Structures are given as structure tokens and as C-alpha cells.
Amino acid sequence: MKQVKVFAPATIANIGPGFDIFGVALYNIGDVVEARLTDSFKGVRLAEVTVASDSAGVKDMPKDEGNLVFPVAKLIYEAIGNHEVGVEIRLVKRMGIGTGLGSSASSSVASAVAVNEVLGGILARDSVKMLAAVIEGEYIACGSRHADNVFPSLLGGLVFVEDAASFKFKKFGVGKDAFFVIASPDLVVSTREAREALKASPYNIKELVRFSSSTVKRFIESGTGSRFNAQIPDSVVGSGSRSVVKAYIEGTLDVLSGLLNNDVEALGRGTLKDGIVTPVRAKLIPGYDAVKEAALGVGAKGFSISGSGPSVFAVAYKEDCEKVKNAMLGAFERHKITAKGHISAVNNNGALVVE
Ligand code: HSE
């Protein structure tokens, strides 16, 4: 009977400032789910989980129906409502866990797309049922319904998440000049804990997400030509500094216009302007400052944490990527940390049926 194999890419969420509102899809790193129709049972079964990664964290991942690919697959199966056939799924876990590259998102998205495809591709990629299922996967993984990994993994390109709760987003294709150089240290940082760490922030992070989202939305609607001049609400600043919030918001606009205009300098500059979320989380990554300095020292234009870490990324022109990667890995090594390097432009495709 029919079977499909789906690859869902890794993602860089936040992209410096842009906590919970920006994410881009990457090439080559990602998870794979195979789905097969069967008439020997009805419903969904998880037949196998194969681990194809030697990264820290994977060994503790559930290999049974406690794995998030299973509930996500069930949500899609039920949303489609074809209960005459069964679907058997297999996860090939190629990514590490707790990497900051959207590992759980890749699994959720691969599962949702594979089940949908094997059942005839009834749901549109951007349908509420599809978006809701992959967000649910994220909630199962870390207790939060953020969409800045799952949406770009599903849809590709740059995704601006206007409001995850009401499934509002915009996807943009990105030009070829901006490259991301990623260093993934062999450490595990749980997204749940990295989000908890933000509760001690002097800034009101929930309000910050709301304000940055509405500012970015206005910027897009005005044709991305306007600069930021809105009043920053006191509720965002909390007991923090207004100028830090201002820089953060300007950073979101630099990141967006940099990606949309293929402007590597603006993108890079933007990634460096987060004085709110990144500094808290950088403390969870040994060697962070040294790795950043090493990357910027050999020509990188920007640098930050990928998602909730511990992976970090630099922004660079293509011709500088190899030396930036070596500088980052070397700096981690000097801190006695093994890390893997990866270079990628933005993947405008998102999840793909590969067989
Ligand atoms: N925006 C999320 C966070 C992404 O930073 O917690 C997690 O990968």
C-alpha cells in the first residue's frame, strides 16, 4: 500500500531579537518520518524509532508512543477523518535533542506532513488543523505553544509569527546572500528550562513579544520603509531599561529587512541587538562570549543563540563561512567542548516529501 517519506528541516528561531516571532528553515539538518497505509488495523501506530544521531540527549528520548510524533500523527489522522485505513509511522531521528535547532519541531512537522500526504494531502500546509497539530507537538515537547520553529520547518523561508494562539503568521522567501554558520555544542539545554530562566528577567517578556510582534506587523504593512518611532509601553520595560528595549525592537526590524532585502550587514547588525533574552541564556552556554568574539573576529556580521540554545549561529557572507565555522569550533574546543559545525542559507521549501 501507499507509503511516503518526509524530511522536515531544522530551524533557527528568534534570530537574535525576535524572541518567539521569527524563525528560518535550514538545509540538510532535520528529521524524517515515513508513513505507510495499512488495512490490517485502523488508527495510527508508531512502528519504529531509529536513532541516527550521536548527539547528547537522544538516548533519553521516548522510543514508544510517548514520542511526540505519535500524538501529532493522531491529530492529523483524526482531523482528516478517513477511518477506513490505518497509518503506520516510523521516525528516523537524525537531530540531537535540546540542541536549539528545533529538533522537536522537525519531528512534529515530519510526522504531520507524512500522515497528511499518505492520506492524500487533504490538509493544506497552512490550514489551521495542520498548524494546530504541529504547535501541539511543541507543547508536548516543552510546555509552550510557540510557533517560531514549527512554522518555518513546515513552510520554509522566514516566518514572522504574529500570534501563535490564533495561527497568524507571514511567510517570506529569502534571498541567497545570507548564510548562517551554526556551531552545535554537544550539550543539552532544555527549552522548558531556558524559558523558565526568562521569568527572572526585569523585562516583561510576554509584553515584549506582543509589542515586537505589533511593531513588526506595522513595519510590514507600511512597506518596510518606516523606521521605529513608536512609544514603548511601560509594561514592556518593567524594571529594565527603555533604551535596551528600543535597541531590541530596532534589531527585529534590522533582522527582518536584512532577510527580505538580502542585506547581510543589516541582518547581522540586527542579530546583535538583543540585550534582553540572549544575555540570560548565554550564561547556559559555556564559552559563549569567546565563540562570539572568534566569529566576529574573522568576518562574521552577526551572532546569537539559535532558539533556546545551546547551538549558536553567526551570520556571514558565503566566502567567509568556512573560516567563521572553524573559528567558532576552535573557540568551543578551547573551552573543552566538542561542537559540530554546519553552514546553511535559508531553505525556502520547508518540509519535503522525499520518496
Ligand atoms: N522561541 C523559542 C524560545 C524557540 O526561544 O524559547 C525555542 O527553540
mmCIF file of C-alpha atoms and ligand atoms in Angstrom:
data_model
loop_
_atom_site.group_PDB
_atom_site.id
_atom_site.type_symbol
_atom_site.label_atom_id
_atom_site.label_comp_id
_atom_site.label_asym_id
_atom_site.label_seq_id
_atom_site.Cartn_x
_atom_site.Cartn_y
_atom_site.Cartn_z
ATOM 1 C CA MET A 1 0.000 0.000 0.000
ATOM 2 C CA LYS A 2 0.962 3.645 -0.342
ATOM 3 C CA GLN A 3 3.874 4.982 1.645
ATOM 4 C CA VAL A 4 5.708 8.300 1.875
ATOM 5 C CA LYS A 5 8.877 9.626 3.435
ATOM 6 C CA VAL A 6 9.049 13.227 4.644
ATOM 7 C CA PHE A 7 12.032 15.347 5.656
ATOM 8 C CA ALA A 8 11.340 18.347 7.914
ATOM 9 C CA PRO A 9 14.195 20.825 8.317
ATOM 10 C CA ALA A 10 15.874 22.233 11.380
ATOM 11 C CA THR A 11 15.268 25.893 12.140
ATOM 12 C CA ILE A 12 16.833 28.890 13.802
ATOM 13 C CA ALA A 13 14.198 30.549 15.968
ATOM 14 C CA ASN A 14 14.394 34.089 17.392
ATOM 15 C CA ILE A 15 17.372 35.126 15.160
ATOM 16 C CA GLY A 16 18.737 37.344 17.940
ATOM 17 C CA PRO A 17 15.944 39.712 18.900
ATOM 18 C CA GLY A 18 12.635 38.351 17.648
ATOM 19 C CA PHE A 19 12.018 36.008 20.566
ATOM 20 C CA ASP A 20 9.038 33.820 19.642
ATOM 21 C CA ILE A 21 8.282 35.812 16.477
ATOM 22 C CA PHE A 22 10.981 34.916 13.909
ATOM 23 C CA GLY A 23 12.313 31.649 12.550
ATOM 24 C CA VAL A 24 14.100 30.449 9.409
ATOM 25 C CA ALA A 25 14.385 26.958 7.950
ATOM 26 C CA LEU A 26 17.797 25.426 7.206
ATOM 27 C CA TYR A 27 19.151 22.912 4.693
ATOM 28 C CA ASN A 28 20.325 19.370 5.382
ATOM 29 C CA ILE A 29 19.710 19.061 9.113
ATOM 30 C CA GLY A 30 16.294 17.665 10.047
ATOM 31 C CA ASP A 31 14.214 14.627 10.943
ATOM 32 C CA VAL A 32 12.492 12.064 8.732
ATOM 33 C CA VAL A 33 9.149 10.337 9.215
ATOM 34 C CA GLU A 34 7.851 7.538 6.994
ATOM 35 C CA ALA A 35 4.129 6.812 6.890
ATOM 36 C CA ARG A 36 2.519 3.727 5.360
ATOM 37 C CA LEU A 37 -1.135 2.930 4.802
ATOM 38 C CA THR A 38 -2.337 -0.422 6.062
ATOM 39 C CA ASP A 39 -5.648 -2.243 6.159
ATOM 40 C CA SER A 40 -4.528 -4.510 8.984
ATOM 41 C CA PHE A 41 -5.710 -2.031 11.654
ATOM 42 C CA LYS A 42 -7.457 1.300 11.924
ATOM 43 C CA GLY A 43 -5.908 4.309 13.644
ATOM 44 C CA VAL A 44 -2.236 5.224 13.939
ATOM 45 C CA ARG A 45 0.684 3.141 15.163
ATOM 46 C CA LEU A 46 4.273 4.115 15.793
ATOM 47 C CA ALA A 47 6.124 1.105 14.419
ATOM 48 C CA GLU A 48 9.725 2.184 14.961
ATOM 49 C CA VAL A 49 12.028 4.926 16.163
ATOM 50 C CA THR A 50 15.521 4.768 14.664
ATOM 51 C CA VAL A 51 18.166 6.968 16.172
ATOM 52 C CA ALA A 52 20.539 8.284 13.527
ATOM 53 C CA SER A 53 22.297 10.847 15.712
ATOM 54 C CA ASP A 54 25.114 10.550 18.216
ATOM 55 C CA SER A 55 24.206 13.829 19.914
ATOM 56 C CA ALA A 56 23.672 14.179 23.616
ATOM 57 C CA GLY A 57 20.078 13.784 24.750
ATOM 58 C CA VAL A 58 18.828 11.388 22.093
ATOM 59 C CA LYS A 59 19.323 8.313 24.232
ATOM 60 C CA ASP A 60 16.703 9.555 26.727
ATOM 61 C CA MET A 61 14.106 10.280 24.046
ATOM 62 C CA PRO A 62 10.914 8.150 24.205
ATOM 63 C CA LYS A 63 11.099 5.402 21.569
ATOM 64 C CA ASP A 64 7.483 4.337 22.054
ATOM 65 C CA GLU A 65 4.143 6.084 21.660
ATOM 66 C CA GLY A 66 5.277 8.562 24.300
ATOM 67 C CA ASN A 67 7.300 10.126 21.468
ATOM 68 C CA LEU A 68 5.621 13.322 20.257
ATOM 69 C CA VAL A 69 5.429 12.103 16.659
ATOM 70 C CA PHE A 70 2.646 9.766 17.750
ATOM 71 C CA PRO A 71 0.136 12.277 19.210
ATOM 72 C CA VAL A 72 0.850 14.659 16.329
ATOM 73 C CA ALA A 73 0.186 11.877 13.794
ATOM 74 C CA LYS A 74 -3.068 11.033 15.599
ATOM 75 C CA LEU A 75 -4.205 14.665 15.469
ATOM 76 C CA ILE A 76 -3.734 14.731 11.697
ATOM 77 C CA TYR A 77 -5.355 11.328 11.207
ATOM 78 C CA GLU A 78 -8.377 12.449 13.215
ATOM 79 C CA ALA A 79 -8.516 15.851 11.515
ATOM 80 C CA ILE A 80 -8.699 14.140 8.126
ATOM 81 C CA GLY A 81 -11.307 11.722 9.393
ATOM 82 C CA ASN A 82 -10.587 8.832 6.985
ATOM 83 C CA HIS A 83 -11.050 5.980 9.383
ATOM 84 C CA GLU A 84 -11.181 3.173 6.824
ATOM 85 C CA VAL A 85 -7.413 2.668 6.794
ATOM 86 C CA GLY A 86 -4.648 2.618 9.352
ATOM 87 C CA VAL A 87 -1.374 4.551 9.229
ATOM 88 C CA GLU A 88 1.902 3.127 10.467
ATOM 89 C CA ILE A 89 4.674 5.638 11.089
ATOM 90 C CA ARG A 90 8.436 5.358 11.576
ATOM 91 C CA LEU A 91 10.639 8.143 12.903
ATOM 92 C CA VAL A 92 14.243 8.440 11.831
ATOM 93 C CA LYS A 93 15.626 10.776 14.494
ATOM 94 C CA ARG A 94 18.539 12.491 12.795
ATOM 95 C CA MET A 95 18.794 15.506 15.088
ATOM 96 C CA GLY A 96 20.008 15.667 18.654
ATOM 97 C CA ILE A 97 17.593 16.730 21.384
ATOM 98 C CA GLY A 98 17.834 20.022 23.247
ATOM 99 C CA THR A 99 20.061 21.459 20.511
ATOM 100 C CA GLY A 100 18.301 24.784 19.904
ATOM 101 C CA LEU A 101 17.768 23.880 16.260
ATOM 102 C CA GLY A 102 14.111 22.975 16.576
ATOM 103 C CA SER A 103 14.599 19.235 16.956
ATOM 104 C CA SER A 104 11.136 18.566 18.388
ATOM 105 C CA ALA A 105 9.619 20.834 15.732
ATOM 106 C CA SER A 106 11.283 18.819 12.956
ATOM 107 C CA SER A 107 9.851 15.592 14.375
ATOM 108 C CA SER A 108 6.351 17.080 14.753
ATOM 109 C CA VAL A 109 6.338 18.596 11.287
ATOM 110 C CA ALA A 110 7.693 15.466 9.594
ATOM 111 C CA SER A 111 5.020 13.422 11.335
ATOM 112 C CA ALA A 112 2.140 15.771 10.469
ATOM 113 C CA VAL A 113 3.160 16.146 6.828
ATOM 114 C CA ALA A 114 3.823 12.416 6.360
ATOM 115 C CA VAL A 115 0.411 11.378 7.707
ATOM 116 C CA ASN A 116 -1.353 14.068 5.689
ATOM 117 C CA GLU A 117 0.471 13.072 2.490
ATOM 118 C CA VAL A 118 -0.141 9.353 2.856
ATOM 119 C CA LEU A 119 -3.842 10.086 3.351
ATOM 120 C CA GLY A 120 -3.970 12.062 0.114
ATOM 121 C CA GLY A 121 -2.713 15.512 1.143
ATOM 122 C CA ILE A 122 -6.181 16.649 2.221
ATOM 123 C CA LEU A 123 -4.988 19.370 4.583
ATOM 124 C CA ALA A 124 -3.265 22.446 3.202
ATOM 125 C CA ARG A 125 0.127 23.111 4.783
ATOM 126 C CA ASP A 126 -1.125 26.402 6.174
ATOM 127 C CA SER A 127 -4.524 25.096 7.316
ATOM 128 C CA VAL A 128 -5.463 25.667 10.942
ATOM 129 C CA LYS A 129 -5.620 21.910 11.560
ATOM 130 C CA MET A 130 -2.065 21.442 10.324
ATOM 131 C CA LEU A 131 -0.746 24.462 12.230
ATOM 132 C CA ALA A 132 -2.578 23.436 15.402
ATOM 133 C CA ALA A 133 -1.199 19.884 15.259
ATOM 134 C CA VAL A 134 2.427 20.964 14.954
ATOM 135 C CA ILE A 135 2.048 23.578 17.695
ATOM 136 C CA GLU A 136 0.605 20.845 19.900
ATOM 137 C CA GLY A 137 3.777 18.838 19.268
ATOM 138 C CA GLU A 138 5.780 21.787 20.571
ATOM 139 C CA TYR A 139 3.577 21.980 23.652
ATOM 140 C CA ILE A 140 4.113 18.272 24.349
ATOM 141 C CA ALA A 141 7.868 18.749 23.964
ATOM 142 C CA CYS A 142 8.382 21.783 26.164
ATOM 143 C CA GLY A 143 5.120 23.042 27.631
ATOM 144 C CA SER A 144 4.918 26.125 25.418
ATOM 145 C CA ARG A 145 2.929 26.797 22.247
ATOM 146 C CA HIS A 146 5.482 28.918 20.407
ATOM 147 C CA ALA A 147 5.463 28.562 16.608
ATOM 148 C CA ASP A 148 8.799 30.036 15.531
ATOM 149 C CA ASN A 149 10.316 26.592 14.902
ATOM 150 C CA VAL A 150 7.325 24.579 13.668
ATOM 151 C CA PHE A 151 6.019 27.118 11.136
ATOM 152 C CA PRO A 152 9.323 27.624 9.279
ATOM 153 C CA SER A 153 10.017 23.880 9.360
ATOM 154 C CA LEU A 154 6.598 23.284 7.818
ATOM 155 C CA LEU A 155 6.572 26.164 5.334
ATOM 156 C CA GLY A 156 10.201 27.121 4.751
ATOM 157 C CA GLY A 157 11.740 30.575 4.384
ATOM 158 C CA LEU A 158 11.471 33.219 7.062
ATOM 159 C CA VAL A 159 8.313 33.069 9.137
ATOM 160 C CA PHE A 160 7.079 36.007 11.168
ATOM 161 C CA VAL A 161 4.732 34.657 13.830
ATOM 162 C CA GLU A 162 2.271 37.429 14.502
ATOM 163 C CA ASP A 163 0.263 35.423 17.035
ATOM 164 C CA ALA A 164 0.722 31.691 17.541
ATOM 165 C CA ALA A 165 -2.523 31.333 19.535
ATOM 166 C CA SER A 166 -4.621 32.487 16.600
ATOM 167 C CA PHE A 167 -2.326 30.909 13.962
ATOM 168 C CA LYS A 168 -1.467 34.287 12.428
ATOM 169 C CA PHE A 169 1.832 34.407 10.562
ATOM 170 C CA LYS A 170 3.519 35.574 7.383
ATOM 171 C CA LYS A 171 5.994 33.557 5.368
ATOM 172 C CA PHE A 172 8.666 35.234 3.248
ATOM 173 C CA GLY A 173 11.069 33.742 0.738
ATOM 174 C CA VAL A 174 14.645 34.813 1.470
ATOM 175 C CA GLY A 175 17.440 35.723 -0.975
ATOM 176 C CA LYS A 176 20.659 33.785 -1.474
ATOM 177 C CA ASP A 177 23.287 36.016 0.112
ATOM 178 C CA ALA A 178 22.709 35.493 3.827
ATOM 179 C CA PHE A 179 24.423 32.448 5.273
ATOM 180 C CA PHE A 180 24.111 31.065 8.751
ATOM 181 C CA VAL A 181 27.093 29.342 10.319
ATOM 182 C CA ILE A 182 25.988 27.112 13.152
ATOM 183 C CA ALA A 183 28.017 25.571 15.944
ATOM 184 C CA SER A 184 26.182 22.946 17.960
ATOM 185 C CA PRO A 185 27.985 22.077 21.173
ATOM 186 C CA ASP A 186 27.471 18.597 22.488
ATOM 187 C CA LEU A 187 25.430 19.832 25.449
ATOM 188 C CA VAL A 188 21.733 19.714 26.196
ATOM 189 C CA VAL A 189 19.730 22.803 27.132
ATOM 190 C CA SER A 190 16.052 22.114 27.617
ATOM 191 C CA THR A 191 13.771 24.698 26.048
ATOM 192 C CA ARG A 192 11.497 24.394 29.056
ATOM 193 C CA GLU A 193 14.349 25.451 31.382
ATOM 194 C CA ALA A 194 15.632 28.130 29.019
ATOM 195 C CA ARG A 195 12.121 29.640 29.022
ATOM 196 C CA GLU A 196 11.883 29.338 32.814
ATOM 197 C CA ALA A 197 15.157 31.286 33.099
ATOM 198 C CA LEU A 198 13.433 34.287 31.494
ATOM 199 C CA LYS A 199 10.954 34.580 34.354
ATOM 200 C CA ALA A 200 13.635 36.332 36.412
ATOM 201 C CA SER A 201 14.076 38.989 33.692
ATOM 202 C CA PRO A 202 13.447 42.613 34.705
ATOM 203 C CA TYR A 203 11.566 42.958 31.395
ATOM 204 C CA ASN A 204 8.038 41.634 30.835
ATOM 205 C CA ILE A 205 8.768 39.032 28.184
ATOM 206 C CA LYS A 206 5.140 38.338 27.314
ATOM 207 C CA GLU A 207 4.528 42.034 26.713
ATOM 208 C CA LEU A 208 7.784 42.261 24.771
ATOM 209 C CA VAL A 209 6.608 39.534 22.393
ATOM 210 C CA ARG A 210 3.275 41.309 21.951
ATOM 211 C CA PHE A 211 4.900 44.684 21.343
ATOM 212 C CA SER A 212 7.609 43.420 18.999
ATOM 213 C CA SER A 213 5.019 41.492 17.013
ATOM 214 C CA SER A 214 2.734 44.500 16.599
ATOM 215 C CA THR A 215 5.689 46.723 15.650
ATOM 216 C CA VAL A 216 6.939 44.254 13.050
ATOM 217 C CA LYS A 217 3.419 43.878 11.686
ATOM 218 C CA ARG A 218 3.107 47.649 11.267
ATOM 219 C CA PHE A 219 6.537 47.756 9.634
ATOM 220 C CA ILE A 220 5.487 45.101 7.104
ATOM 221 C CA GLU A 221 2.187 46.813 6.383
ATOM 222 C CA SER A 222 3.894 50.133 5.799
ATOM 223 C CA GLY A 223 6.088 48.568 3.115
ATOM 224 C CA THR A 224 9.096 48.045 5.434
ATOM 225 C CA GLY A 225 10.307 51.566 4.686
ATOM 226 C CA SER A 226 9.469 53.172 8.014
ATOM 227 C CA ARG A 227 11.782 53.293 10.989
ATOM 228 C CA PHE A 228 10.700 52.552 14.504
ATOM 229 C CA ASN A 229 9.352 55.554 16.356
ATOM 230 C CA ALA A 230 6.501 54.163 18.478
ATOM 231 C CA GLN A 231 6.163 54.807 22.181
ATOM 232 C CA ILE A 232 7.474 51.833 24.182
ATOM 233 C CA PRO A 233 4.855 50.830 26.779
ATOM 234 C CA ASP A 234 5.966 50.818 30.429
ATOM 235 C CA SER A 235 4.509 47.321 30.707
ATOM 236 C CA VAL A 236 7.287 46.040 28.398
ATOM 237 C CA VAL A 237 10.143 47.831 30.154
ATOM 238 C CA GLY A 238 9.217 46.627 33.661
ATOM 239 C CA SER A 239 12.198 47.434 35.865
ATOM 240 C CA GLY A 240 14.595 47.190 32.898
ATOM 241 C CA SER A 241 15.950 49.887 30.603
ATOM 242 C CA ARG A 242 13.938 51.610 27.869
ATOM 243 C CA SER A 243 16.983 52.003 25.630
ATOM 244 C CA VAL A 244 17.605 48.253 25.741
ATOM 245 C CA VAL A 245 14.020 47.639 24.601
ATOM 246 C CA LYS A 246 14.441 50.259 21.866
ATOM 247 C CA ALA A 247 17.594 48.535 20.590
ATOM 248 C CA TYR A 248 15.820 45.185 20.712
ATOM 249 C CA ILE A 249 12.896 46.423 18.618
ATOM 250 C CA GLU A 250 15.230 48.121 16.146
ATOM 251 C CA GLY A 251 17.064 44.810 15.969
ATOM 252 C CA THR A 252 13.892 42.962 14.968
ATOM 253 C CA LEU A 253 13.388 45.425 12.109
ATOM 254 C CA ASP A 254 17.025 45.090 11.005
ATOM 255 C CA VAL A 255 16.738 41.294 11.015
ATOM 256 C CA LEU A 256 13.526 41.417 9.004
ATOM 257 C CA SER A 257 14.679 43.960 6.451
ATOM 258 C CA GLY A 258 18.084 42.281 6.223
ATOM 259 C CA LEU A 259 16.482 38.958 5.315
ATOM 260 C CA LEU A 260 13.894 40.488 2.988
ATOM 261 C CA ASN A 261 16.380 42.706 1.159
ATOM 262 C CA ASN A 262 19.223 40.185 1.022
ATOM 263 C CA ASP A 263 21.229 42.659 3.124
ATOM 264 C CA VAL A 264 23.736 40.629 5.142
ATOM 265 C CA GLU A 265 25.052 43.673 7.045
ATOM 266 C CA ALA A 266 21.583 44.697 8.296
ATOM 267 C CA LEU A 267 20.694 41.142 9.241
ATOM 268 C CA GLY A 268 23.971 40.693 11.098
ATOM 269 C CA ARG A 269 23.648 44.036 12.881
ATOM 270 C CA GLY A 270 20.117 43.138 13.953
ATOM 271 C CA THR A 271 21.106 39.807 15.474
ATOM 272 C CA LEU A 272 23.468 41.616 17.848
ATOM 273 C CA LYS A 273 20.830 43.926 19.321
ATOM 274 C CA ASP A 274 19.152 41.631 21.823
ATOM 275 C CA GLY A 275 20.092 42.746 25.322
ATOM 276 C CA ILE A 276 17.099 41.000 26.893
ATOM 277 C CA VAL A 277 16.729 37.284 26.112
ATOM 278 C CA THR A 278 20.165 36.348 24.734
ATOM 279 C CA PRO A 279 22.249 37.544 27.718
ATOM 280 C CA VAL A 280 20.178 35.419 30.127
ATOM 281 C CA ARG A 281 20.554 32.313 28.013
ATOM 282 C CA ALA A 282 24.194 32.882 27.041
ATOM 283 C CA LYS A 283 25.020 32.037 30.667
ATOM 284 C CA LEU A 284 23.799 28.489 29.983
ATOM 285 C CA ILE A 285 26.360 28.070 27.168
ATOM 286 C CA PRO A 286 29.994 27.698 28.315
ATOM 287 C CA GLY A 287 32.346 29.666 26.078
ATOM 288 C CA TYR A 288 29.558 31.773 24.525
ATOM 289 C CA ASP A 289 31.451 35.094 24.637
ATOM 290 C CA ALA A 290 34.649 33.560 23.275
ATOM 291 C CA VAL A 291 32.801 31.864 20.400
ATOM 292 C CA LYS A 292 31.038 35.110 19.527
ATOM 293 C CA GLU A 293 34.280 37.082 19.611
ATOM 294 C CA ALA A 294 36.009 34.451 17.468
ATOM 295 C CA ALA A 295 33.257 34.561 14.817
ATOM 296 C CA LEU A 296 33.092 38.357 14.654
ATOM 297 C CA GLY A 297 36.903 38.492 14.623
ATOM 298 C CA VAL A 298 37.123 36.617 11.316
ATOM 299 C CA GLY A 299 34.425 38.457 9.410
ATOM 300 C CA ALA A 300 31.030 37.313 10.715
ATOM 301 C CA LYS A 301 28.478 40.128 10.527
ATOM 302 C CA GLY A 302 26.197 38.903 13.315
ATOM 303 C CA PHE A 303 25.912 36.329 16.053
ATOM 304 C CA SER A 304 23.427 34.960 18.556
ATOM 305 C CA ILE A 305 21.870 31.871 20.103
ATOM 306 C CA SER A 306 19.795 29.578 17.922
ATOM 307 C CA GLY A 307 16.381 29.145 19.544
ATOM 308 C CA SER A 308 16.857 28.414 23.218
ATOM 309 C CA GLY A 309 20.412 27.108 22.655
ATOM 310 C CA PRO A 310 22.931 25.665 23.147
ATOM 311 C CA SER A 311 23.555 25.942 19.383
ATOM 312 C CA VAL A 312 24.821 29.349 18.341
ATOM 313 C CA PHE A 313 24.905 30.916 14.907
ATOM 314 C CA ALA A 314 26.860 33.548 13.068
ATOM 315 C CA VAL A 315 25.672 35.481 10.011
ATOM 316 C CA ALA A 316 28.245 35.685 7.234
ATOM 317 C CA TYR A 317 28.868 36.123 3.520
ATOM 318 C CA LYS A 318 29.334 32.822 1.727
ATOM 319 C CA GLU A 319 33.063 33.267 1.185
ATOM 320 C CA ASP A 320 33.692 33.774 4.918
ATOM 321 C CA CYS A 321 31.609 30.853 6.206
ATOM 322 C CA GLU A 322 34.325 28.202 6.380
ATOM 323 C CA LYS A 323 36.710 30.368 8.393
ATOM 324 C CA VAL A 324 33.901 31.577 10.663
ATOM 325 C CA LYS A 325 32.909 27.973 11.307
ATOM 326 C CA ASN A 326 36.476 26.963 12.156
ATOM 327 C CA ALA A 327 36.864 29.947 14.475
ATOM 328 C CA MET A 328 33.647 29.042 16.325
ATOM 329 C CA LEU A 329 34.530 25.368 16.683
ATOM 330 C CA GLY A 330 38.063 26.279 17.771
ATOM 331 C CA ALA A 331 36.744 28.585 20.491
ATOM 332 C CA PHE A 332 34.412 25.893 21.801
ATOM 333 C CA GLU A 333 37.313 23.458 21.759
ATOM 334 C CA ARG A 334 39.407 25.815 23.870
ATOM 335 C CA HIS A 335 36.581 25.567 26.409
ATOM 336 C CA LYS A 336 36.852 21.762 26.166
ATOM 337 C CA ILE A 337 33.530 21.498 24.390
ATOM 338 C CA THR A 338 33.027 19.380 21.305
ATOM 339 C CA ALA A 339 30.798 21.033 18.753
ATOM 340 C CA LYS A 340 29.578 20.299 15.248
ATOM 341 C CA GLY A 341 29.581 22.936 12.536
ATOM 342 C CA HIS A 342 27.055 23.495 9.808
ATOM 343 C CA ILE A 343 26.675 26.113 7.088
ATOM 344 C CA SER A 344 23.316 26.894 5.504
ATOM 345 C CA ALA A 345 21.460 29.506 3.529
ATOM 346 C CA VAL A 346 17.743 29.857 4.260
ATOM 347 C CA ASN A 347 15.762 26.885 2.967
ATOM 348 C CA ASN A 348 12.699 28.352 1.291
ATOM 349 C CA ASN A 349 10.996 24.957 0.870
ATOM 350 C CA GLY A 350 10.262 23.681 4.348
ATOM 351 C CA ALA A 351 9.175 20.060 4.802
ATOM 352 C CA LEU A 352 9.577 17.927 1.684
ATOM 353 C CA VAL A 353 8.207 14.581 0.531
ATOM 354 C CA VAL A 354 11.454 12.846 -0.370
ATOM 355 C CA GLU A 355 10.025 9.482 -1.513
HETATM 356 N N1 HSE B 1 11.295 30.970 20.708
HETATM 357 C C1 HSE B 1 11.595 29.751 21.382
HETATM 358 C C2 HSE B 1 12.467 30.058 22.576
HETATM 359 C C3 HSE B 1 12.304 28.827 20.466
HETATM 360 O O1 HSE B 1 13.422 30.800 22.402
HETATM 361 O O2 HSE B 1 12.203 29.563 23.674
HETATM 362 C C4 HSE B 1 12.738 27.542 21.114
HETATM 363 O O3 HSE B 1 13.516 26.808 20.187
#
